[in-house]
Amino acid sequence: MKTTKVTLDTPVTIDGAEVREITLHRPLTGQLRGIRLLEVHTLNVDAVAAVLVRTSQPVLTEGAIDLMDPADFTALAQAVLGFFEASTSIPPISSPTSPSSSGGASATSPT
């Protein structure tokens, strides 16, 4: 599973311990249920926080996120967005071809 580490400029407190580094793992599709991906891409704080709670180690709590330095939150949000980029180039989806000029549709058999 792909992971990335983010070093915080200002540590956060999680379960009484001061934390300076957060490891994020690439979310699985099920971990994104109920989250509007467009809102994650526009850095909506609630949407990004929901992803962070589900993908961080140590687990970031909503309270820790609420008290986080905005620059650290932005660094974590950018790391989350990196998980949505394809690791290889994906060719664009081509549009279906128009029917032939003879008026009929054509089909080809798989070879």
PDB file of N, CA and C in Angstrom:
ATOM      1  N   MET A   1       0.851  -1.178   0.000  1.00  0.00           N
ATOM      2  CA  MET A   1       0.000   0.000   0.000  1.00  0.00           C
ATOM      3  C   MET A   1       0.894   1.237   0.000  1.00  0.00           C
ATOM      4  N   LYS A   2       0.590   2.183  -0.860  1.00  0.00           N
ATOM      5  CA  LYS A   2       1.383   3.394  -0.974  1.00  0.00           C
ATOM      6  C   LYS A   2       1.182   4.263   0.260  1.00  0.00           C
ATOM      7  N   THR A   3       2.288   4.765   0.807  1.00  0.00           N
ATOM      8  CA  THR A   3       2.227   5.660   1.960  1.00  0.00           C
ATOM      9  C   THR A   3       3.114   6.870   1.697  1.00  0.00           C
ATOM     10  N   THR A   4       2.871   7.916   2.466  1.00  0.00           N
ATOM     11  CA  THR A   4       3.710   9.099   2.437  1.00  0.00           C
ATOM     12  C   THR A   4       3.791   9.668   3.845  1.00  0.00           C
ATOM     13  N   LYS A   5       4.937  10.222   4.181  1.00  0.00           N
ATOM     14  CA  LYS A   5       5.137  10.818   5.498  1.00  0.00           C
ATOM     15  C   LYS A   5       5.173  12.328   5.373  1.00  0.00           C
ATOM     16  N   VAL A   6       4.524  12.987   6.336  1.00  0.00           N
ATOM     17  CA  VAL A   6       4.512  14.447   6.374  1.00  0.00           C
ATOM     18  C   VAL A   6       5.059  14.873   7.730  1.00  0.00           C
ATOM     19  N   THR A   7       6.106  15.698   7.706  1.00  0.00           N
ATOM     20  CA  THR A   7       6.664  16.244   8.940  1.00  0.00           C
ATOM     21  C   THR A   7       5.979  17.567   9.225  1.00  0.00           C
ATOM     22  N   LEU A   8       5.427  17.684  10.404  1.00  0.00           N
ATOM     23  CA  LEU A   8       4.683  18.877  10.793  1.00  0.00           C
ATOM     24  C   LEU A   8       5.631  19.958  11.291  1.00  0.00           C
ATOM     25  N   ASP A   9       5.353  21.203  10.956  1.00  0.00           N
ATOM     26  CA  ASP A   9       6.122  22.329  11.495  1.00  0.00           C
ATOM     27  C   ASP A   9       5.792  22.538  12.971  1.00  0.00           C
ATOM     28  N   THR A  10       4.524  22.351  13.303  1.00  0.00           N
ATOM     29  CA  THR A  10       4.057  22.510  14.674  1.00  0.00           C
ATOM     30  C   THR A  10       3.463  21.176  15.113  1.00  0.00           C
ATOM     31  N   PRO A  11       4.047  20.541  16.130  1.00  0.00           N
ATOM     32  CA  PRO A  11       3.535  19.228  16.538  1.00  0.00           C
ATOM     33  C   PRO A  11       2.093  19.293  17.039  1.00  0.00           C
ATOM     34  N   VAL A  12       1.401  18.163  16.915  1.00  0.00           N
ATOM     35  CA  VAL A  12       0.049  18.025  17.459  1.00  0.00           C
ATOM     36  C   VAL A  12       0.101  17.012  18.600  1.00  0.00           C
ATOM     37  N   THR A  13      -0.893  17.067  19.462  1.00  0.00           N
ATOM     38  CA  THR A  13      -0.976  16.119  20.570  1.00  0.00           C
ATOM     39  C   THR A  13      -2.031  15.085  20.263  1.00  0.00           C
ATOM     40  N   ILE A  14      -1.620  13.821  20.283  1.00  0.00           N
ATOM     41  CA  ILE A  14      -2.545  12.707  20.054  1.00  0.00           C
ATOM     42  C   ILE A  14      -2.371  11.736  21.204  1.00  0.00           C
ATOM     43  N   ASP A  15      -3.453  11.481  21.920  1.00  0.00           N
ATOM     44  CA  ASP A  15      -3.430  10.583  23.082  1.00  0.00           C
ATOM     45  C   ASP A  15      -2.339  10.980  24.067  1.00  0.00           C
ATOM     46  N   GLY A  16      -2.175  12.280  24.279  1.00  0.00           N
ATOM     47  CA  GLY A  16      -1.219  12.782  25.257  1.00  0.00           C
ATOM     48  C   GLY A  16       0.216  12.835  24.778  1.00  0.00           C
ATOM     49  N   ALA A  17       0.492  12.374  23.568  1.00  0.00           N
ATOM     50  CA  ALA A  17       1.859  12.378  23.041  1.00  0.00           C
ATOM     51  C   ALA A  17       2.005  13.454  21.970  1.00  0.00           C
ATOM     52  N   GLU A  18       3.163  14.106  21.967  1.00  0.00           N
ATOM     53  CA  GLU A  18       3.464  15.097  20.952  1.00  0.00           C
ATOM     54  C   GLU A  18       3.915  14.381  19.682  1.00  0.00           C
ATOM     55  N   VAL A  19       3.257  14.705  18.572  1.00  0.00           N
ATOM     56  CA  VAL A  19       3.531  14.035  17.295  1.00  0.00           C
ATOM     57  C   VAL A  19       4.020  15.056  16.279  1.00  0.00           C
ATOM     58  N   ARG A  20       5.161  14.757  15.651  1.00  0.00           N
ATOM     59  CA  ARG A  20       5.736  15.642  14.639  1.00  0.00           C
ATOM     60  C   ARG A  20       5.643  15.063  13.232  1.00  0.00           C
ATOM     61  N   GLU A  21       5.376  13.780  13.130  1.00  0.00           N
ATOM     62  CA  GLU A  21       5.336  13.140  11.807  1.00  0.00           C
ATOM     63  C   GLU A  21       4.075  12.292  11.684  1.00  0.00           C
ATOM     64  N   ILE A  22       3.392  12.457  10.576  1.00  0.00           N
ATOM     65  CA  ILE A  22       2.174  11.704  10.279  1.00  0.00           C
ATOM     66  C   ILE A  22       2.424  10.890   9.014  1.00  0.00           C
ATOM     67  N   THR A  23       2.083   9.618   9.056  1.00  0.00           N
ATOM     68  CA  THR A  23       2.144   8.769   7.872  1.00  0.00           C
ATOM     69  C   THR A  23       0.726   8.601   7.345  1.00  0.00           C
ATOM     70  N   LEU A  24       0.564   8.852   6.075  1.00  0.00           N
ATOM     71  CA  LEU A  24      -0.741   8.675   5.414  1.00  0.00           C
ATOM     72  C   LEU A  24      -0.639   7.499   4.458  1.00  0.00           C
ATOM     73  N   HIS A  25      -1.689   6.679   4.407  1.00  0.00           N
ATOM     74  CA  HIS A  25      -1.719   5.616   3.405  1.00  0.00           C
ATOM     75  C   HIS A  25      -2.766   5.950   2.359  1.00  0.00           C
ATOM     76  N   ARG A  26      -2.520   5.438   1.165  1.00  0.00           N
ATOM     77  CA  ARG A  26      -3.458   5.653   0.064  1.00  0.00           C
ATOM     78  C   ARG A  26      -4.802   5.055   0.451  1.00  0.00           C
ATOM     79  N   PRO A  27      -5.865   5.863   0.413  1.00  0.00           N
ATOM     80  CA  PRO A  27      -7.167   5.334   0.829  1.00  0.00           C
ATOM     81  C   PRO A  27      -7.712   4.308  -0.152  1.00  0.00           C
ATOM     82  N   LEU A  28      -8.402   3.335   0.383  1.00  0.00           N
ATOM     83  CA  LEU A  28      -9.145   2.395  -0.445  1.00  0.00           C
ATOM     84  C   LEU A  28     -10.486   3.035  -0.763  1.00  0.00           C
ATOM     85  N   THR A  29     -11.114   2.584  -1.807  1.00  0.00           N
ATOM     86  CA  THR A  29     -12.384   3.179  -2.219  1.00  0.00           C
ATOM     87  C   THR A  29     -13.403   3.167  -1.087  1.00  0.00           C
ATOM     88  N   GLY A  30     -13.468   2.087  -0.325  1.00  0.00           N
ATOM     89  CA  GLY A  30     -14.418   2.006   0.788  1.00  0.00           C
ATOM     90  C   GLY A  30     -14.185   3.061   1.846  1.00  0.00           C
ATOM     91  N   GLN A  31     -12.934   3.493   2.008  1.00  0.00           N
ATOM     92  CA  GLN A  31     -12.632   4.529   2.992  1.00  0.00           C
ATOM     93  C   GLN A  31     -13.086   5.907   2.535  1.00  0.00           C
ATOM     94  N   LEU A  32     -13.473   6.020   1.290  1.00  0.00           N
ATOM     95  CA  LEU A  32     -13.919   7.299   0.747  1.00  0.00           C
ATOM     96  C   LEU A  32     -15.437   7.431   0.708  1.00  0.00           C
ATOM     97  N   ARG A  33     -16.135   6.388   1.148  1.00  0.00           N
ATOM     98  CA  ARG A  33     -17.610   6.449   1.150  1.00  0.00           C
ATOM     99  C   ARG A  33     -18.095   7.620   1.997  1.00  0.00           C
ATOM    100  N   GLY A  34     -19.061   8.335   1.451  1.00  0.00           N
ATOM    101  CA  GLY A  34     -19.651   9.461   2.170  1.00  0.00           C
ATOM    102  C   GLY A  34     -18.846  10.751   2.054  1.00  0.00           C
ATOM    103  N   ILE A  35     -17.728  10.699   1.344  1.00  0.00           N
ATOM    104  CA  ILE A  35     -16.892  11.887   1.176  1.00  0.00           C
ATOM    105  C   ILE A  35     -17.024  12.362  -0.267  1.00  0.00           C
ATOM    106  N   ARG A  36     -17.284  13.624  -0.445  1.00  0.00           N
ATOM    107  CA  ARG A  36     -17.390  14.190  -1.791  1.00  0.00           C
ATOM    108  C   ARG A  36     -15.980  14.513  -2.281  1.00  0.00           C
ATOM    109  N   LEU A  37     -15.538  13.762  -3.280  1.00  0.00           N
ATOM    110  CA  LEU A  37     -14.163  13.907  -3.750  1.00  0.00           C
ATOM    111  C   LEU A  37     -13.879  15.294  -4.317  1.00  0.00           C
ATOM    112  N   LEU A  38     -14.878  15.923  -4.901  1.00  0.00           N
ATOM    113  CA  LEU A  38     -14.684  17.285  -5.393  1.00  0.00           C
ATOM    114  C   LEU A  38     -14.321  18.200  -4.224  1.00  0.00           C
ATOM    115  N   GLU A  39     -14.938  17.983  -3.072  1.00  0.00           N
ATOM    116  CA  GLU A  39     -14.638  18.803  -1.903  1.00  0.00           C
ATOM    117  C   GLU A  39     -13.230  18.540  -1.383  1.00  0.00           C
ATOM    118  N   VAL A  40     -12.754  17.308  -1.511  1.00  0.00           N
ATOM    119  CA  VAL A  40     -11.362  17.021  -1.138  1.00  0.00           C
ATOM    120  C   VAL A  40     -10.436  17.793  -2.071  1.00  0.00           C
ATOM    121  N   HIS A  41     -10.732  17.778  -3.373  1.00  0.00           N
ATOM    122  CA  HIS A  41      -9.890  18.454  -4.361  1.00  0.00           C
ATOM    123  C   HIS A  41      -9.911  19.970  -4.214  1.00  0.00           C
ATOM    124  N   THR A  42     -10.970  20.528  -3.623  1.00  0.00           N
ATOM    125  CA  THR A  42     -11.026  21.973  -3.403  1.00  0.00           C
ATOM    126  C   THR A  42     -10.580  22.333  -1.990  1.00  0.00           C
ATOM    127  N   LEU A  43     -10.002  21.347  -1.282  1.00  0.00           N
ATOM    128  CA  LEU A  43      -9.448  21.510   0.062  1.00  0.00           C
ATOM    129  C   LEU A  43     -10.479  21.953   1.096  1.00  0.00           C
ATOM    130  N   ASN A  44     -11.701  21.466   0.938  1.00  0.00           N
ATOM    131  CA  ASN A  44     -12.722  21.684   1.959  1.00  0.00           C
ATOM    132  C   ASN A  44     -12.228  21.031   3.244  1.00  0.00           C
ATOM    133  N   VAL A  45     -12.157  21.809   4.312  1.00  0.00           N
ATOM    134  CA  VAL A  45     -11.566  21.323   5.560  1.00  0.00           C
ATOM    135  C   VAL A  45     -12.275  20.078   6.085  1.00  0.00           C
ATOM    136  N   ASP A  46     -13.594  20.068   6.076  1.00  0.00           N
ATOM    137  CA  ASP A  46     -14.329  18.904   6.597  1.00  0.00           C
ATOM    138  C   ASP A  46     -14.063  17.656   5.771  1.00  0.00           C
ATOM    139  N   ALA A  47     -14.030  17.786   4.450  1.00  0.00           N
ATOM    140  CA  ALA A  47     -13.804  16.627   3.578  1.00  0.00           C
ATOM    141  C   ALA A  47     -12.390  16.088   3.746  1.00  0.00           C
ATOM    142  N   VAL A  48     -11.401  16.978   3.756  1.00  0.00           N
ATOM    143  CA  VAL A  48     -10.016  16.536   3.931  1.00  0.00           C
ATOM    144  C   VAL A  48      -9.838  15.914   5.312  1.00  0.00           C
ATOM    145  N   ALA A  49     -10.428  16.529   6.336  1.00  0.00           N
ATOM    146  CA  ALA A  49     -10.322  15.988   7.697  1.00  0.00           C
ATOM    147  C   ALA A  49     -10.899  14.581   7.769  1.00  0.00           C
ATOM    148  N   ALA A  50     -12.016  14.342   7.075  1.00  0.00           N
ATOM    149  CA  ALA A  50     -12.622  13.008   7.075  1.00  0.00           C
ATOM    150  C   ALA A  50     -11.676  11.973   6.474  1.00  0.00           C
ATOM    151  N   VAL A  51     -10.947  12.352   5.426  1.00  0.00           N
ATOM    152  CA  VAL A  51      -9.972  11.441   4.824  1.00  0.00           C
ATOM    153  C   VAL A  51      -8.796  11.238   5.774  1.00  0.00           C
ATOM    154  N   LEU A  52      -8.325  12.307   6.396  1.00  0.00           N
ATOM    155  CA  LEU A  52      -7.180  12.203   7.301  1.00  0.00           C
ATOM    156  C   LEU A  52      -7.471  11.276   8.480  1.00  0.00           C
ATOM    157  N   VAL A  53      -8.658  11.385   9.050  1.00  0.00           N
ATOM    158  CA  VAL A  53      -9.026  10.529  10.183  1.00  0.00           C
ATOM    159  C   VAL A  53      -8.973   9.055   9.778  1.00  0.00           C
ATOM    160  N   ARG A  54      -9.297   8.770   8.520  1.00  0.00           N
ATOM    161  CA  ARG A  54      -9.369   7.386   8.038  1.00  0.00           C
ATOM    162  C   ARG A  54      -8.042   6.836   7.516  1.00  0.00           C
ATOM    163  N   THR A  55      -7.068   7.707   7.261  1.00  0.00           N
ATOM    164  CA  THR A  55      -5.864   7.244   6.579  1.00  0.00           C
ATOM    165  C   THR A  55      -4.555   7.586   7.292  1.00  0.00           C
ATOM    166  N   SER A  56      -4.615   8.135   8.486  1.00  0.00           N
ATOM    167  CA  SER A  56      -3.395   8.601   9.152  1.00  0.00           C
ATOM    168  C   SER A  56      -2.911   7.635  10.226  1.00  0.00           C
ATOM    169  N   GLN A  57      -1.588   7.666  10.419  1.00  0.00           N
ATOM    170  CA  GLN A  57      -0.959   6.885  11.481  1.00  0.00           C
ATOM    171  C   GLN A  57       0.128   7.750  12.099  1.00  0.00           C
ATOM    172  N   PRO A  58       0.111   8.073  13.368  1.00  0.00           N
ATOM    173  CA  PRO A  58      -0.969   7.741  14.282  1.00  0.00           C
ATOM    174  C   PRO A  58      -2.271   8.401  13.823  1.00  0.00           C
ATOM    175  N   VAL A  59      -3.378   7.835  14.254  1.00  0.00           N
ATOM    176  CA  VAL A  59      -4.688   8.300  13.806  1.00  0.00           C
ATOM    177  C   VAL A  59      -4.933   9.717  14.316  1.00  0.00           C
ATOM    178  N   LEU A  60      -5.120  10.626  13.360  1.00  0.00           N
ATOM    179  CA  LEU A  60      -5.467  12.000  13.720  1.00  0.00           C
ATOM    180  C   LEU A  60      -6.924  12.051  14.156  1.00  0.00           C
ATOM    181  N   THR A  61      -7.172  12.655  15.277  1.00  0.00           N
ATOM    182  CA  THR A  61      -8.545  12.843  15.730  1.00  0.00           C
ATOM    183  C   THR A  61      -9.067  14.166  15.179  1.00  0.00           C
ATOM    184  N   GLU A  62     -10.372  14.316  15.180  1.00  0.00           N
ATOM    185  CA  GLU A  62     -10.942  15.586  14.727  1.00  0.00           C
ATOM    186  C   GLU A  62     -10.450  16.730  15.607  1.00  0.00           C
ATOM    187  N   GLY A  63     -10.306  16.464  16.913  1.00  0.00           N
ATOM    188  CA  GLY A  63      -9.819  17.498  17.831  1.00  0.00           C
ATOM    189  C   GLY A  63      -8.401  17.930  17.494  1.00  0.00           C
ATOM    190  N   ALA A  64      -7.535  16.969  17.166  1.00  0.00           N
ATOM    191  CA  ALA A  64      -6.157  17.300  16.799  1.00  0.00           C
ATOM    192  C   ALA A  64      -6.124  18.088  15.494  1.00  0.00           C
ATOM    193  N   ILE A  65      -6.986  17.722  14.556  1.00  0.00           N
ATOM    194  CA  ILE A  65      -7.053  18.438  13.275  1.00  0.00           C
ATOM    195  C   ILE A  65      -7.547  19.852  13.496  1.00  0.00           C
ATOM    196  N   ASP A  66      -8.542  20.019  14.369  1.00  0.00           N
ATOM    197  CA  ASP A  66      -9.083  21.355  14.648  1.00  0.00           C
ATOM    198  C   ASP A  66      -8.028  22.295  15.225  1.00  0.00           C
ATOM    199  N   LEU A  67      -7.070  21.751  15.978  1.00  0.00           N
ATOM    200  CA  LEU A  67      -6.035  22.568  16.610  1.00  0.00           C
ATOM    201  C   LEU A  67      -4.749  22.648  15.798  1.00  0.00           C
ATOM    202  N   MET A  68      -4.757  22.064  14.607  1.00  0.00           N
ATOM    203  CA  MET A  68      -3.566  21.983  13.770  1.00  0.00           C
ATOM    204  C   MET A  68      -3.255  23.327  13.108  1.00  0.00           C
ATOM    205  N   ASP A  69      -1.973  23.582  12.949  1.00  0.00           N
ATOM    206  CA  ASP A  69      -1.519  24.763  12.216  1.00  0.00           C
ATOM    207  C   ASP A  69      -2.015  24.654  10.774  1.00  0.00           C
ATOM    208  N   PRO A  70      -2.555  25.731  10.211  1.00  0.00           N
ATOM    209  CA  PRO A  70      -3.079  25.663   8.837  1.00  0.00           C
ATOM    210  C   PRO A  70      -2.040  25.225   7.800  1.00  0.00           C
ATOM    211  N   ALA A  71      -0.781  25.600   7.995  1.00  0.00           N
ATOM    212  CA  ALA A  71       0.251  25.185   7.031  1.00  0.00           C
ATOM    213  C   ALA A  71       0.450  23.674   7.082  1.00  0.00           C
ATOM    214  N   ASP A  72       0.387  23.086   8.268  1.00  0.00           N
ATOM    215  CA  ASP A  72       0.515  21.638   8.393  1.00  0.00           C
ATOM    216  C   ASP A  72      -0.699  20.936   7.798  1.00  0.00           C
ATOM    217  N   PHE A  73      -1.880  21.494   8.024  1.00  0.00           N
ATOM    218  CA  PHE A  73      -3.096  20.918   7.443  1.00  0.00           C
ATOM    219  C   PHE A  73      -2.999  20.930   5.915  1.00  0.00           C
ATOM    220  N   THR A  74      -2.513  22.035   5.368  1.00  0.00           N
ATOM    221  CA  THR A  74      -2.378  22.145   3.913  1.00  0.00           C
ATOM    222  C   THR A  74      -1.371  21.132   3.378  1.00  0.00           C
ATOM    223  N   ALA A  75      -0.272  20.918   4.099  1.00  0.00           N
ATOM    224  CA  ALA A  75       0.719  19.922   3.676  1.00  0.00           C
ATOM    225  C   ALA A  75       0.108  18.524   3.674  1.00  0.00           C
ATOM    226  N   LEU A  76      -0.692  18.210   4.689  1.00  0.00           N
ATOM    227  CA  LEU A  76      -1.365  16.909   4.735  1.00  0.00           C
ATOM    228  C   LEU A  76      -2.386  16.797   3.609  1.00  0.00           C
ATOM    229  N   ALA A  77      -3.123  17.872   3.347  1.00  0.00           N
ATOM    230  CA  ALA A  77      -4.125  17.870   2.272  1.00  0.00           C
ATOM    231  C   ALA A  77      -3.453  17.634   0.919  1.00  0.00           C
ATOM    232  N   GLN A  78      -2.308  18.258   0.688  1.00  0.00           N
ATOM    233  CA  GLN A  78      -1.590  18.053  -0.572  1.00  0.00           C
ATOM    234  C   GLN A  78      -1.116  16.610  -0.700  1.00  0.00           C
ATOM    235  N   ALA A  79      -0.712  16.012   0.413  1.00  0.00           N
ATOM    236  CA  ALA A  79      -0.299  14.604   0.382  1.00  0.00           C
ATOM    237  C   ALA A  79      -1.486  13.716   0.027  1.00  0.00           C
ATOM    238  N   VAL A  80      -2.652  14.021   0.593  1.00  0.00           N
ATOM    239  CA  VAL A  80      -3.860  13.260   0.271  1.00  0.00           C
ATOM    240  C   VAL A  80      -4.165  13.379  -1.219  1.00  0.00           C
ATOM    241  N   LEU A  81      -4.092  14.577  -1.756  1.00  0.00           N
ATOM    242  CA  LEU A  81      -4.380  14.775  -3.183  1.00  0.00           C
ATOM    243  C   LEU A  81      -3.418  13.983  -4.062  1.00  0.00           C
ATOM    244  N   GLY A  82      -2.196  13.802  -3.611  1.00  0.00           N
ATOM    245  CA  GLY A  82      -1.225  13.029  -4.379  1.00  0.00           C
ATOM    246  C   GLY A  82      -1.648  11.588  -4.582  1.00  0.00           C
ATOM    247  N   PHE A  83      -2.458  11.061  -3.665  1.00  0.00           N
ATOM    248  CA  PHE A  83      -2.938   9.688  -3.797  1.00  0.00           C
ATOM    249  C   PHE A  83      -3.945   9.534  -4.932  1.00  0.00           C
ATOM    250  N   PHE A  84      -4.523  10.625  -5.389  1.00  0.00           N
ATOM    251  CA  PHE A  84      -5.531  10.558  -6.443  1.00  0.00           C
ATOM    252  C   PHE A  84      -4.930  10.679  -7.838  1.00  0.00           C
ATOM    253  N   GLU A  85      -3.623  10.843  -7.921  1.00  0.00           N
ATOM    254  CA  GLU A  85      -2.958  10.913  -9.212  1.00  0.00           C
ATOM    255  C   GLU A  85      -2.589   9.509  -9.661  1.00  0.00           C
ATOM    256  N   ALA A  86      -2.789   9.227 -10.918  1.00  0.00           N
ATOM    257  CA  ALA A  86      -2.434   7.916 -11.458  1.00  0.00           C
ATOM    258  C   ALA A  86      -0.918   7.778 -11.475  1.00  0.00           C
ATOM    259  N   SER A  87      -0.440   6.594 -11.160  1.00  0.00           N
ATOM    260  CA  SER A  87       1.001   6.378 -11.146  1.00  0.00           C
ATOM    261  C   SER A  87       1.568   6.175 -12.551  1.00  0.00           C
ATOM    262  N   THR A  88       0.713   5.876 -13.502  1.00  0.00           N
ATOM    263  CA  THR A  88       1.139   5.739 -14.895  1.00  0.00           C
ATOM    264  C   THR A  88       0.217   6.580 -15.762  1.00  0.00           C
ATOM    265  N   SER A  89       0.670   6.845 -16.931  1.00  0.00           N
ATOM    266  CA  SER A  89      -0.131   7.634 -17.855  1.00  0.00           C
ATOM    267  C   SER A  89      -1.316   6.808 -18.344  1.00  0.00           C
ATOM    268  N   ILE A  90      -2.486   7.364 -18.228  1.00  0.00           N
ATOM    269  CA  ILE A  90      -3.700   6.682 -18.683  1.00  0.00           C
ATOM    270  C   ILE A  90      -4.165   7.377 -19.959  1.00  0.00           C
ATOM    271  N   PRO A  91      -4.330   6.613 -21.053  1.00  0.00           N
ATOM    272  CA  PRO A  91      -4.767   7.251 -22.300  1.00  0.00           C
ATOM    273  C   PRO A  91      -6.186   7.788 -22.153  1.00  0.00           C
ATOM    274  N   PRO A  92      -6.485   8.875 -22.843  1.00  0.00           N
ATOM    275  CA  PRO A  92      -7.843   9.428 -22.757  1.00  0.00           C
ATOM    276  C   PRO A  92      -8.870   8.457 -23.329  1.00  0.00           C
ATOM    277  N   ILE A  93     -10.062   8.556 -22.810  1.00  0.00           N
ATOM    278  CA  ILE A  93     -11.157   7.723 -23.305  1.00  0.00           C
ATOM    279  C   ILE A  93     -11.604   8.306 -24.636  1.00  0.00           C
ATOM    280  N   SER A  94     -11.629   7.461 -25.674  1.00  0.00           N
ATOM    281  CA  SER A  94     -12.043   7.957 -26.980  1.00  0.00           C
ATOM    282  C   SER A  94     -13.560   7.916 -27.073  1.00  0.00           C
ATOM    283  N   SER A  95     -14.076   8.847 -27.850  1.00  0.00           N
ATOM    284  CA  SER A  95     -15.523   8.886 -28.024  1.00  0.00           C
ATOM    285  C   SER A  95     -15.935   7.817 -29.022  1.00  0.00           C
ATOM    286  N   PRO A  96     -17.149   7.324 -28.896  1.00  0.00           N
ATOM    287  CA  PRO A  96     -17.606   6.305 -29.845  1.00  0.00           C
ATOM    288  C   PRO A  96     -17.619   6.872 -31.259  1.00  0.00           C
ATOM    289  N   THR A  97     -17.357   6.023 -32.214  1.00  0.00           N
ATOM    290  CA  THR A  97     -17.362   6.480 -33.600  1.00  0.00           C
ATOM    291  C   THR A  97     -18.793   6.660 -34.069  1.00  0.00           C
ATOM    292  N   SER A  98     -18.954   7.537 -35.011  1.00  0.00           N
ATOM    293  CA  SER A  98     -20.301   7.780 -35.537  1.00  0.00           C
ATOM    294  C   SER A  98     -20.681   6.658 -36.492  1.00  0.00           C
ATOM    295  N   PRO A  99     -21.980   6.434 -36.675  1.00  0.00           N
ATOM    296  CA  PRO A  99     -22.413   5.392 -37.617  1.00  0.00           C
ATOM    297  C   PRO A  99     -21.850   5.660 -39.006  1.00  0.00           C
ATOM    298  N   SER A 100     -21.648   4.595 -39.748  1.00  0.00           N
ATOM    299  CA  SER A 100     -21.070   4.743 -41.099  1.00  0.00           C
ATOM    300  C   SER A 100     -22.015   5.511 -41.996  1.00  0.00           C
ATOM    301  N   SER A 101     -21.459   6.030 -43.067  1.00  0.00           N
ATOM    302  CA  SER A 101     -22.265   6.847 -43.975  1.00  0.00           C
ATOM    303  C   SER A 101     -23.360   6.049 -44.669  1.00  0.00           C
ATOM    304  N   SER A 102     -23.268   4.713 -44.653  1.00  0.00           N
ATOM    305  CA  SER A 102     -24.294   3.919 -45.294  1.00  0.00           C
ATOM    306  C   SER A 102     -25.561   3.846 -44.447  1.00  0.00           C
ATOM    307  N   GLY A 103     -25.506   4.442 -43.263  1.00  0.00           N
ATOM    308  CA  GLY A 103     -26.693   4.475 -42.435  1.00  0.00           C
ATOM    309  C   GLY A 103     -26.765   3.347 -41.444  1.00  0.00           C
ATOM    310  N   GLY A 104     -25.976   2.331 -41.594  1.00  0.00           N
ATOM    311  CA  GLY A 104     -26.032   1.198 -40.666  1.00  0.00           C
ATOM    312  C   GLY A 104     -24.891   1.235 -39.695  1.00  0.00           C
ATOM    313  N   ALA A 105     -25.098   0.601 -38.583  1.00  0.00           N
ATOM    314  CA  ALA A 105     -24.042   0.496 -37.590  1.00  0.00           C
ATOM    315  C   ALA A 105     -23.157  -0.679 -37.961  1.00  0.00           C
ATOM    316  N   SER A 106     -21.906  -0.595 -37.660  1.00  0.00           N
ATOM    317  CA  SER A 106     -21.016  -1.709 -37.938  1.00  0.00           C
ATOM    318  C   SER A 106     -20.507  -2.278 -36.638  1.00  0.00           C
ATOM    319  N   ALA A 107     -20.222  -3.543 -36.659  1.00  0.00           N
ATOM    320  CA  ALA A 107     -19.680  -4.206 -35.472  1.00  0.00           C
ATOM    321  C   ALA A 107     -18.510  -5.047 -35.921  1.00  0.00           C
ATOM    322  N   THR A 108     -17.560  -5.191 -35.030  1.00  0.00           N
ATOM    323  CA  THR A 108     -16.435  -6.035 -35.335  1.00  0.00           C
ATOM    324  C   THR A 108     -16.382  -7.151 -34.316  1.00  0.00           C
ATOM    325  N   SER A 109     -15.892  -8.297 -34.758  1.00  0.00           N
ATOM    326  CA  SER A 109     -15.758  -9.436 -33.864  1.00  0.00           C
ATOM    327  C   SER A 109     -14.412  -9.374 -33.185  1.00  0.00           C
ATOM    328  N   PRO A 110     -14.352  -9.791 -31.923  1.00  0.00           N
ATOM    329  CA  PRO A 110     -13.048  -9.852 -31.274  1.00  0.00           C
ATOM    330  C   PRO A 110     -12.183 -10.895 -31.963  1.00  0.00           C
ATOM    331  N   THR A 111     -10.914 -10.619 -32.051  1.00  0.00           N
ATOM    332  CA  THR A 111     -10.008 -11.575 -32.704  1.00  0.00           C
ATOM    333  C   THR A 111      -9.140 -12.268 -31.704  1.00  0.00           C
TER     334      THR A 111
END
